[in-house]
Tab-separated table of C-alpha atoms in Angstrom:
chain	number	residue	atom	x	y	z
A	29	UNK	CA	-35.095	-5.614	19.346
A	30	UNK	CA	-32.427	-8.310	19.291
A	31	UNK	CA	-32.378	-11.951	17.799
A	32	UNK	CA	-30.315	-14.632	16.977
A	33	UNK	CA	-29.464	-16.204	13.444
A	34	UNK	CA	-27.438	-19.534	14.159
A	35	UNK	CA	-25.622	-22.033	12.249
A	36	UNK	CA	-23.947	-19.333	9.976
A	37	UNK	CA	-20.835	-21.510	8.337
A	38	UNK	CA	-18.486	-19.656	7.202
A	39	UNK	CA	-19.295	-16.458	8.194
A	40	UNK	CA	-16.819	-13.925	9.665
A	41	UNK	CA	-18.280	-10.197	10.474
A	42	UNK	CA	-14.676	-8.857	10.903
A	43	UNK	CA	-14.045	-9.320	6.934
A	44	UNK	CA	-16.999	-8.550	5.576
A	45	UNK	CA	-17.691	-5.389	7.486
A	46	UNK	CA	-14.217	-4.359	6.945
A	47	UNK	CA	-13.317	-5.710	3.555
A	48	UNK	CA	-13.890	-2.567	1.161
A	49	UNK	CA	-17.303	-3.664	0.145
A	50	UNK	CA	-19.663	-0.992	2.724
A	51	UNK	CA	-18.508	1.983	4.245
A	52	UNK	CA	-20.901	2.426	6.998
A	53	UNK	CA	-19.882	-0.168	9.295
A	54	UNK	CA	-17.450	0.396	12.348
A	55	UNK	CA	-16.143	-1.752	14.660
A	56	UNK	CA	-16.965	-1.317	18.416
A	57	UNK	CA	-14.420	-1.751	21.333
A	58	UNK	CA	-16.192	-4.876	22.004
A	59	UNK	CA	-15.677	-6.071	18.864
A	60	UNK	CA	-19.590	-5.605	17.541
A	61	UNK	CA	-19.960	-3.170	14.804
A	62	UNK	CA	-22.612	-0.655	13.992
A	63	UNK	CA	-24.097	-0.068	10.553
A	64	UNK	CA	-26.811	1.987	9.228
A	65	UNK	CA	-28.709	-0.460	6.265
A	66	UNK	CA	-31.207	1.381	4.825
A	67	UNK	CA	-33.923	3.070	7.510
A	68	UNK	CA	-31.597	0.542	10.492
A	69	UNK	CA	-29.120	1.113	12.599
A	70	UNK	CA	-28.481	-2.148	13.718
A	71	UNK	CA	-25.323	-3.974	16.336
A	72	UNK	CA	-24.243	-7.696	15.205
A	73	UNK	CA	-22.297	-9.065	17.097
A	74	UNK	CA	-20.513	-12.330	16.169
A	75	UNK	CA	-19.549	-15.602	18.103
A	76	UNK	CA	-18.567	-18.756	16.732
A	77	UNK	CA	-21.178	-19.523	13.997
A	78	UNK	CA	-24.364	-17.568	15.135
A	79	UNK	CA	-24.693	-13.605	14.714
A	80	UNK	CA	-26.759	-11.325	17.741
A	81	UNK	CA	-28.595	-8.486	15.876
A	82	UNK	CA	-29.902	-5.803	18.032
A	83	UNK	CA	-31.695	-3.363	15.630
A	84	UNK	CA	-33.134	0.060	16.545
A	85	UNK	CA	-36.439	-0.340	14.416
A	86	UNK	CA	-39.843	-1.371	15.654
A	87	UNK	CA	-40.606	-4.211	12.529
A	88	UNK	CA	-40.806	-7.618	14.197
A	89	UNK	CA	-37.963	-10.457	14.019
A	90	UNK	CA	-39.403	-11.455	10.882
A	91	UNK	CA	-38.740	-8.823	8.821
A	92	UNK	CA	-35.360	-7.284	10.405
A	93	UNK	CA	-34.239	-11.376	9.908
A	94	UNK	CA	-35.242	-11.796	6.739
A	95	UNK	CA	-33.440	-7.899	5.945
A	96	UNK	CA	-30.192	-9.527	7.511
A	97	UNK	CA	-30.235	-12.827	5.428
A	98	UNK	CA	-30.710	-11.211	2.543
A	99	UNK	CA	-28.178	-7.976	3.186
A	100	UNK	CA	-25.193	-10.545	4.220
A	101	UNK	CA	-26.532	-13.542	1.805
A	102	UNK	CA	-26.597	-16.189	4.506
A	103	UNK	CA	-28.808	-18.346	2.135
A	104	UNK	CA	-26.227	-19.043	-0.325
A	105	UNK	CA	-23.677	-22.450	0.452
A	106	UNK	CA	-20.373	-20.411	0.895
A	107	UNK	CA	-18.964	-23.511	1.963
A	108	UNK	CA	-19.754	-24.952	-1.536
A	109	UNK	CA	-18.094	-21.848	-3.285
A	110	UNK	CA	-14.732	-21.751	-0.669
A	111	UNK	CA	-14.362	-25.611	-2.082
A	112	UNK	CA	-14.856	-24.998	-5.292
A	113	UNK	CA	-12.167	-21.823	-5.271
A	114	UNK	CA	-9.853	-24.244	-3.146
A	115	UNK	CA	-9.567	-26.122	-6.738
A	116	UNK	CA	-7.492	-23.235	-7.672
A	117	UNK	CA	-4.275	-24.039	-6.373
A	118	UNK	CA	-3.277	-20.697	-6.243
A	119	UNK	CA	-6.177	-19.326	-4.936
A	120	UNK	CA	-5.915	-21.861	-1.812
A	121	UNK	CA	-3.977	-19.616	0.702
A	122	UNK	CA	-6.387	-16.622	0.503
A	123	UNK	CA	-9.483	-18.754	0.405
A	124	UNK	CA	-8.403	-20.755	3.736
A	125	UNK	CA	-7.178	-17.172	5.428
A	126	UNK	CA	-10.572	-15.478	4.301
A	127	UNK	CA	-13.417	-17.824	4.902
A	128	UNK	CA	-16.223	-16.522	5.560
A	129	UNK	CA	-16.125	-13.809	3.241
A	130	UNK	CA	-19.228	-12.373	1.769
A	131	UNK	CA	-20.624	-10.479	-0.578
A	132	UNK	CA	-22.986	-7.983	0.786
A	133	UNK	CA	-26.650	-7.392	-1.398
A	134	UNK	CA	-26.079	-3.291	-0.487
A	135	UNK	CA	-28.506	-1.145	-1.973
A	136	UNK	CA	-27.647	0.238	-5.728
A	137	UNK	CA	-28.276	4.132	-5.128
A	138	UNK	CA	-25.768	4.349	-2.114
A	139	UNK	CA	-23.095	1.723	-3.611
A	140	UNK	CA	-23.186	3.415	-6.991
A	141	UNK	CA	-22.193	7.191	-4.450
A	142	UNK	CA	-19.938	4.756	-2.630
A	143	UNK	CA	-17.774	3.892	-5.144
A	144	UNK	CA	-17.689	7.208	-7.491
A	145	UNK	CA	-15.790	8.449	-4.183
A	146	UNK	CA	-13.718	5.651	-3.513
A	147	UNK	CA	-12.116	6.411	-6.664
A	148	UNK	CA	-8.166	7.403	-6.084
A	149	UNK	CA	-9.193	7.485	-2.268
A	150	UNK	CA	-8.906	6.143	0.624
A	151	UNK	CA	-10.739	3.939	2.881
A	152	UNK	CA	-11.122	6.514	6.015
A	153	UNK	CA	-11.630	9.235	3.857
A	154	UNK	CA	-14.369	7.142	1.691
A	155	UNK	CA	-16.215	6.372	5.359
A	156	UNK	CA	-15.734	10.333	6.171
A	157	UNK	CA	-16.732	11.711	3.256
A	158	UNK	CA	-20.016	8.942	3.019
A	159	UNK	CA	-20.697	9.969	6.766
A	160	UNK	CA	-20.590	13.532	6.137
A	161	UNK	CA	-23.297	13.252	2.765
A	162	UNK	CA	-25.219	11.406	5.252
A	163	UNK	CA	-25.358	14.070	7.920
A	164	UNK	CA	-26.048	16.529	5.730
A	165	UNK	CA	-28.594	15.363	3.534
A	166	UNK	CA	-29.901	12.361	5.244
A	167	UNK	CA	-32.437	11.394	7.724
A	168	UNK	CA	-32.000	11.440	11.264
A	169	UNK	CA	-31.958	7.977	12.904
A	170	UNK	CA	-31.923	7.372	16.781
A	171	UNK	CA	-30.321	4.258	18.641
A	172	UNK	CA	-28.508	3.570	21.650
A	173	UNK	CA	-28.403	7.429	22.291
A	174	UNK	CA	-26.480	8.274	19.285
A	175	UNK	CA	-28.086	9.707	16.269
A	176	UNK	CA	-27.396	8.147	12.698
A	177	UNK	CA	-28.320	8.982	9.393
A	178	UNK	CA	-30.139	7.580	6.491
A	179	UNK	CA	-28.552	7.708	2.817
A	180	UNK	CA	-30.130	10.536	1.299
A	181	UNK	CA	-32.573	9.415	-2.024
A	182	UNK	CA	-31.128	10.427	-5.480
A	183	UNK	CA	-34.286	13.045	-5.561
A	184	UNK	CA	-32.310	14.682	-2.687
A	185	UNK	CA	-28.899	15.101	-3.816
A	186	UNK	CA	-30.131	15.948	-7.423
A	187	UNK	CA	-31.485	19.357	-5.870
A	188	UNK	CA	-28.262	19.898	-4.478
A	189	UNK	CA	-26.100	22.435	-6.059
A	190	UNK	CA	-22.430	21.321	-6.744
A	191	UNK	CA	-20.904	23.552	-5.154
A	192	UNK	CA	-23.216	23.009	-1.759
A	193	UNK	CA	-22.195	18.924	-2.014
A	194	UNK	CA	-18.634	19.850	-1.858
A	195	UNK	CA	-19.305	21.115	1.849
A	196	UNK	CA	-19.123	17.146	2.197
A	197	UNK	CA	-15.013	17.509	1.305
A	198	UNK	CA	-15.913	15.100	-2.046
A	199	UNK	CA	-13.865	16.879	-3.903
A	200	UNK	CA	-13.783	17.019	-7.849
A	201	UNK	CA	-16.371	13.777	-7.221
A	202	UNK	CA	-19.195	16.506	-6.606
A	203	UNK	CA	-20.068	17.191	-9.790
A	204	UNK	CA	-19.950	13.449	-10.796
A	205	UNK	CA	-22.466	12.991	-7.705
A	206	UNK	CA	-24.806	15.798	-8.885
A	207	UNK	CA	-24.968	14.341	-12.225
A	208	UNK	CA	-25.565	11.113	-11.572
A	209	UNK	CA	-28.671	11.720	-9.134
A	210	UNK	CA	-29.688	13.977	-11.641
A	211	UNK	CA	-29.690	11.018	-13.802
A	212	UNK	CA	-31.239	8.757	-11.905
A	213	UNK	CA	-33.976	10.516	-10.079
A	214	UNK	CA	-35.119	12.063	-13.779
A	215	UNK	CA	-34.993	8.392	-14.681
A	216	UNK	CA	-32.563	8.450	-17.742
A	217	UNK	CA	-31.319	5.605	-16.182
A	218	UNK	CA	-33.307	3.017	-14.517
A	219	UNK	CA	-30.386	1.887	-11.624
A	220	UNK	CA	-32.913	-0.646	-10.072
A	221	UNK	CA	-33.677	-2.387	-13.156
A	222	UNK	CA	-30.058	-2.861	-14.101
A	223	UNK	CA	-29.827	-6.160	-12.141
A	224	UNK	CA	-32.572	-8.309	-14.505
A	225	UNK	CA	-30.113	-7.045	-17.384
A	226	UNK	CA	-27.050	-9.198	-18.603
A	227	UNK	CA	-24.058	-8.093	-16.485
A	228	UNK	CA	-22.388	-6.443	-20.385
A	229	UNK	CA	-25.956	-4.112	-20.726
A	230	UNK	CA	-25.793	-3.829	-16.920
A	231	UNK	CA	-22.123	-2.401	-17.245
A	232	UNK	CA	-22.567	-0.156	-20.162
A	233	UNK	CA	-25.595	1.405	-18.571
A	234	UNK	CA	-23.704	2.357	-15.098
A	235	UNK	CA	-20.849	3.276	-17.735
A	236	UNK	CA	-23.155	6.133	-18.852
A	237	UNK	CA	-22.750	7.635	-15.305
A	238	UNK	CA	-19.910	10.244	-15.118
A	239	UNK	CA	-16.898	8.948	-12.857
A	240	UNK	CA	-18.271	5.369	-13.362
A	241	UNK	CA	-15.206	3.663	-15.191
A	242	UNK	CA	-15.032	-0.178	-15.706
A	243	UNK	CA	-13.936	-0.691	-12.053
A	244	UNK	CA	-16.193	1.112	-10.671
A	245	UNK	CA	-19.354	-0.308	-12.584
A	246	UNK	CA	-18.074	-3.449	-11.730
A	247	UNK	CA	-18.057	-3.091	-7.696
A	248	UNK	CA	-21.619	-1.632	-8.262
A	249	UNK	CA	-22.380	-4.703	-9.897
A	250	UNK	CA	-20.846	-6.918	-7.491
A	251	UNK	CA	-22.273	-5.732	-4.792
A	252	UNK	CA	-25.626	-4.651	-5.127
A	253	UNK	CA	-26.625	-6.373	-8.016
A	254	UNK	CA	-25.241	-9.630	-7.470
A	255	UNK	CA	-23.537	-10.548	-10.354
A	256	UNK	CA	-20.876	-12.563	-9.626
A	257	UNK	CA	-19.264	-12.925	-13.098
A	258	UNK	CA	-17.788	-9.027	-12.215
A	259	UNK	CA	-14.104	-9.058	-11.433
A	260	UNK	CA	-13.332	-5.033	-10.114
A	261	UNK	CA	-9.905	-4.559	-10.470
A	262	UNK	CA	-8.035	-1.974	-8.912
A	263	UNK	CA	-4.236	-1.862	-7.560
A	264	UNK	CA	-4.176	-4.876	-5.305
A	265	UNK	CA	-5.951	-6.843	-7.893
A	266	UNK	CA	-3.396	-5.490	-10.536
A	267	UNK	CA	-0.529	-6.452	-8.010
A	268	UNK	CA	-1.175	-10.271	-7.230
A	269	UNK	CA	-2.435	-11.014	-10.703
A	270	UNK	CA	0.741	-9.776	-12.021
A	271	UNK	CA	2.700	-11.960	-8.966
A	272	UNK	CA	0.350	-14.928	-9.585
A	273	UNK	CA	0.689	-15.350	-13.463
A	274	UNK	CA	3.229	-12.994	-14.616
A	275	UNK	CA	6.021	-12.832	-12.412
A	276	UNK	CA	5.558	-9.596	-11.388
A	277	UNK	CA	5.732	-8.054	-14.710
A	278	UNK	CA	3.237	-5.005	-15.412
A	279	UNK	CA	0.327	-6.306	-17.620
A	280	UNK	CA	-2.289	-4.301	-18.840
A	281	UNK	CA	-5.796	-4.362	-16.740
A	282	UNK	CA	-7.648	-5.691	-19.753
A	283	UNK	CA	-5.387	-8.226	-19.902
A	284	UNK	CA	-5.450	-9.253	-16.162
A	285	UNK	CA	-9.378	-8.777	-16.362
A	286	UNK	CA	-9.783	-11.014	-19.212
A	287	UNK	CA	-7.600	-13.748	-17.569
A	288	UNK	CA	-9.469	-13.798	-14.260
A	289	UNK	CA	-12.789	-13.694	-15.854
A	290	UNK	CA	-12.323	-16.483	-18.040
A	291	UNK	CA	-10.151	-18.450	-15.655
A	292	UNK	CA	-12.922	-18.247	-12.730
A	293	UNK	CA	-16.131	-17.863	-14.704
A	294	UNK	CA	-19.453	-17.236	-12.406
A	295	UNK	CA	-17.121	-17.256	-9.349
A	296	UNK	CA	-15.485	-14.205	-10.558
A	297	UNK	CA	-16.308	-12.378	-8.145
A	298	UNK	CA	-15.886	-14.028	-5.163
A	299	UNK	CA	-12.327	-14.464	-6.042
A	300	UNK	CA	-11.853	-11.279	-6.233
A	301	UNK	CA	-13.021	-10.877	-2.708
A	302	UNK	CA	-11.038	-13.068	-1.273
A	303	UNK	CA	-7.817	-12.099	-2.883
A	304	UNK	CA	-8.287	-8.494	-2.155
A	305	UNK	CA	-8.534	-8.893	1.095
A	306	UNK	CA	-5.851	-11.376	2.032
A	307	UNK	CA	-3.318	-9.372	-0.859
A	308	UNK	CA	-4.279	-6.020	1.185
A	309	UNK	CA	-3.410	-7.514	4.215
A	310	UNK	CA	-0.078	-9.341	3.710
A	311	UNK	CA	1.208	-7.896	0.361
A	312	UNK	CA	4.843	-7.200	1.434
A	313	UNK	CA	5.387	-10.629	2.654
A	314	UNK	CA	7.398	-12.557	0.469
A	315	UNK	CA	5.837	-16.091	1.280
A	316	UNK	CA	2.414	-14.032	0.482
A	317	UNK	CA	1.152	-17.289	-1.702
């Protein structure tokens, strides 16, 4: 089933599947990618303003379309929020290289996993390691020939045993995993209630999970609960913050956290976007900003 959503301004796929937000995304030689969202396996491809969509599922265009608007957040006036972030001088350079950044409305259970491994890891190992908990645990998925796999439920992964879930080459992050399905499939912790909480209760509750520091709760927050006052900050945050107001001296994160929180306010988080991406992508350069 394919269709059409035009009139998408900004928008561009290439950052936002790419950008450190999902790991289940990947880039096709024609320059489509293929992602897995929920029970879809679904192509986009991207051309000027309007996205093609060809999803493996038999709902109708309404329902894959209104899936897609709400997974990439096509409703909300990025346009509005790039000006408004443009009114940072300093912010200008990113914004303009970055527009169409979004922020992706990912589903809580999987970017909660997500980011417990992305802790001290990389990128392709993150993907690999997401991929392999998938496989294992997960429900097959068929499209285009290929077979994908669902995210497996927390009632899943809390019956597996530690030492089974590091099959999946997560490491030390196994028994963080364990517990926290544990957690949330017993419901000590109600994960998809956290988003009608203020983002502070939100925090401390994700907080309770084991490997969920500050950073981490705050990507969870970001994006899959949509609350955009969150500013994660990890070493390419910690980098230009330090270059933008500091000179380059080390600061604290707390410090650099509070400054970017107050300075931006609600669009905290899209700030953050942008600058991590454009920072990760030139840092180096001298004439970076």
């Amino acid at each position: 089933m394919a269709f059409i959503i035009d009139n998408i301004h900004p928008f561009n796929l290439e950052i936002v599947a790419d950008g450190g937000q999902a790991f289940r995304w990947d880039r096709q030689q024609d320059d489509s990618y293929i992602g897995v969202v929920g029970r879809h396996v679904m192509r986009v491809y991207q051309q000027d303003d309007f996205i093609k969509v060809i999803d493996g599922s038999s709902l109708n265009d309404k329902n894959i379309s209104t899936l897609i608007w709400d997974y990439f957040d096509l409703e909300r006036d990025y346009a509005s929020i790039e000006n408004r972030l443009c009114r940072f001088e300093e912010l200008k350079p990113a914004v303009k290289y970055c527009s169409g950044n979004r922020i992706l409305h990912q589903d809580p259970w999987e970017t909660t996993v997500s980011f417990i491994i992305s802790a001290n890891n990389s990128i392709h190992n993150i993907k690999k390691t997401i991929a392999r908990i998938c496989e294992f645990y997960g429900e097959p998925l068929e499209y285009q020939g290929k077979t994908y796999y669902t995210f497996p439920s927390p009632e899943v992964l809390a019956r597996v045993p530690e030492e089974e879930l590091r099959k999946t080459r997560c490491g030390f992050r196994a028994k963080y995993i364990a517990k926290t399905a544990r957690m949330v499939a017993g419901g000590e912790i109600d994960l998809y209630g956290l988003h009608k909480l203020p983002t502070q209760e939100a925090r401390e509750q994700l907080m309770r999970f084991p490997g969920v520091g500050r950073k981490v709760a705050d990507c969870i927050l970001l994006f899959s609960m949509r609350k955009f006052d969150a500013f994660p900050v990890d070493v390419w945050i910690k980098r230009v913050l330090e270059h933008l107001y500091f000179d380059g001296r080390e600061i604290p994160v707390n410090k650099l956290r509070e400054l970017a929180e107050k300075r931006f306010g609600d669009l905290a988080g899209f700030a953050q976007q942008y600058l991590f991406h454009y920072t990760r992508t030139f840092w180096g350069n001298k004439k970076i900003f």
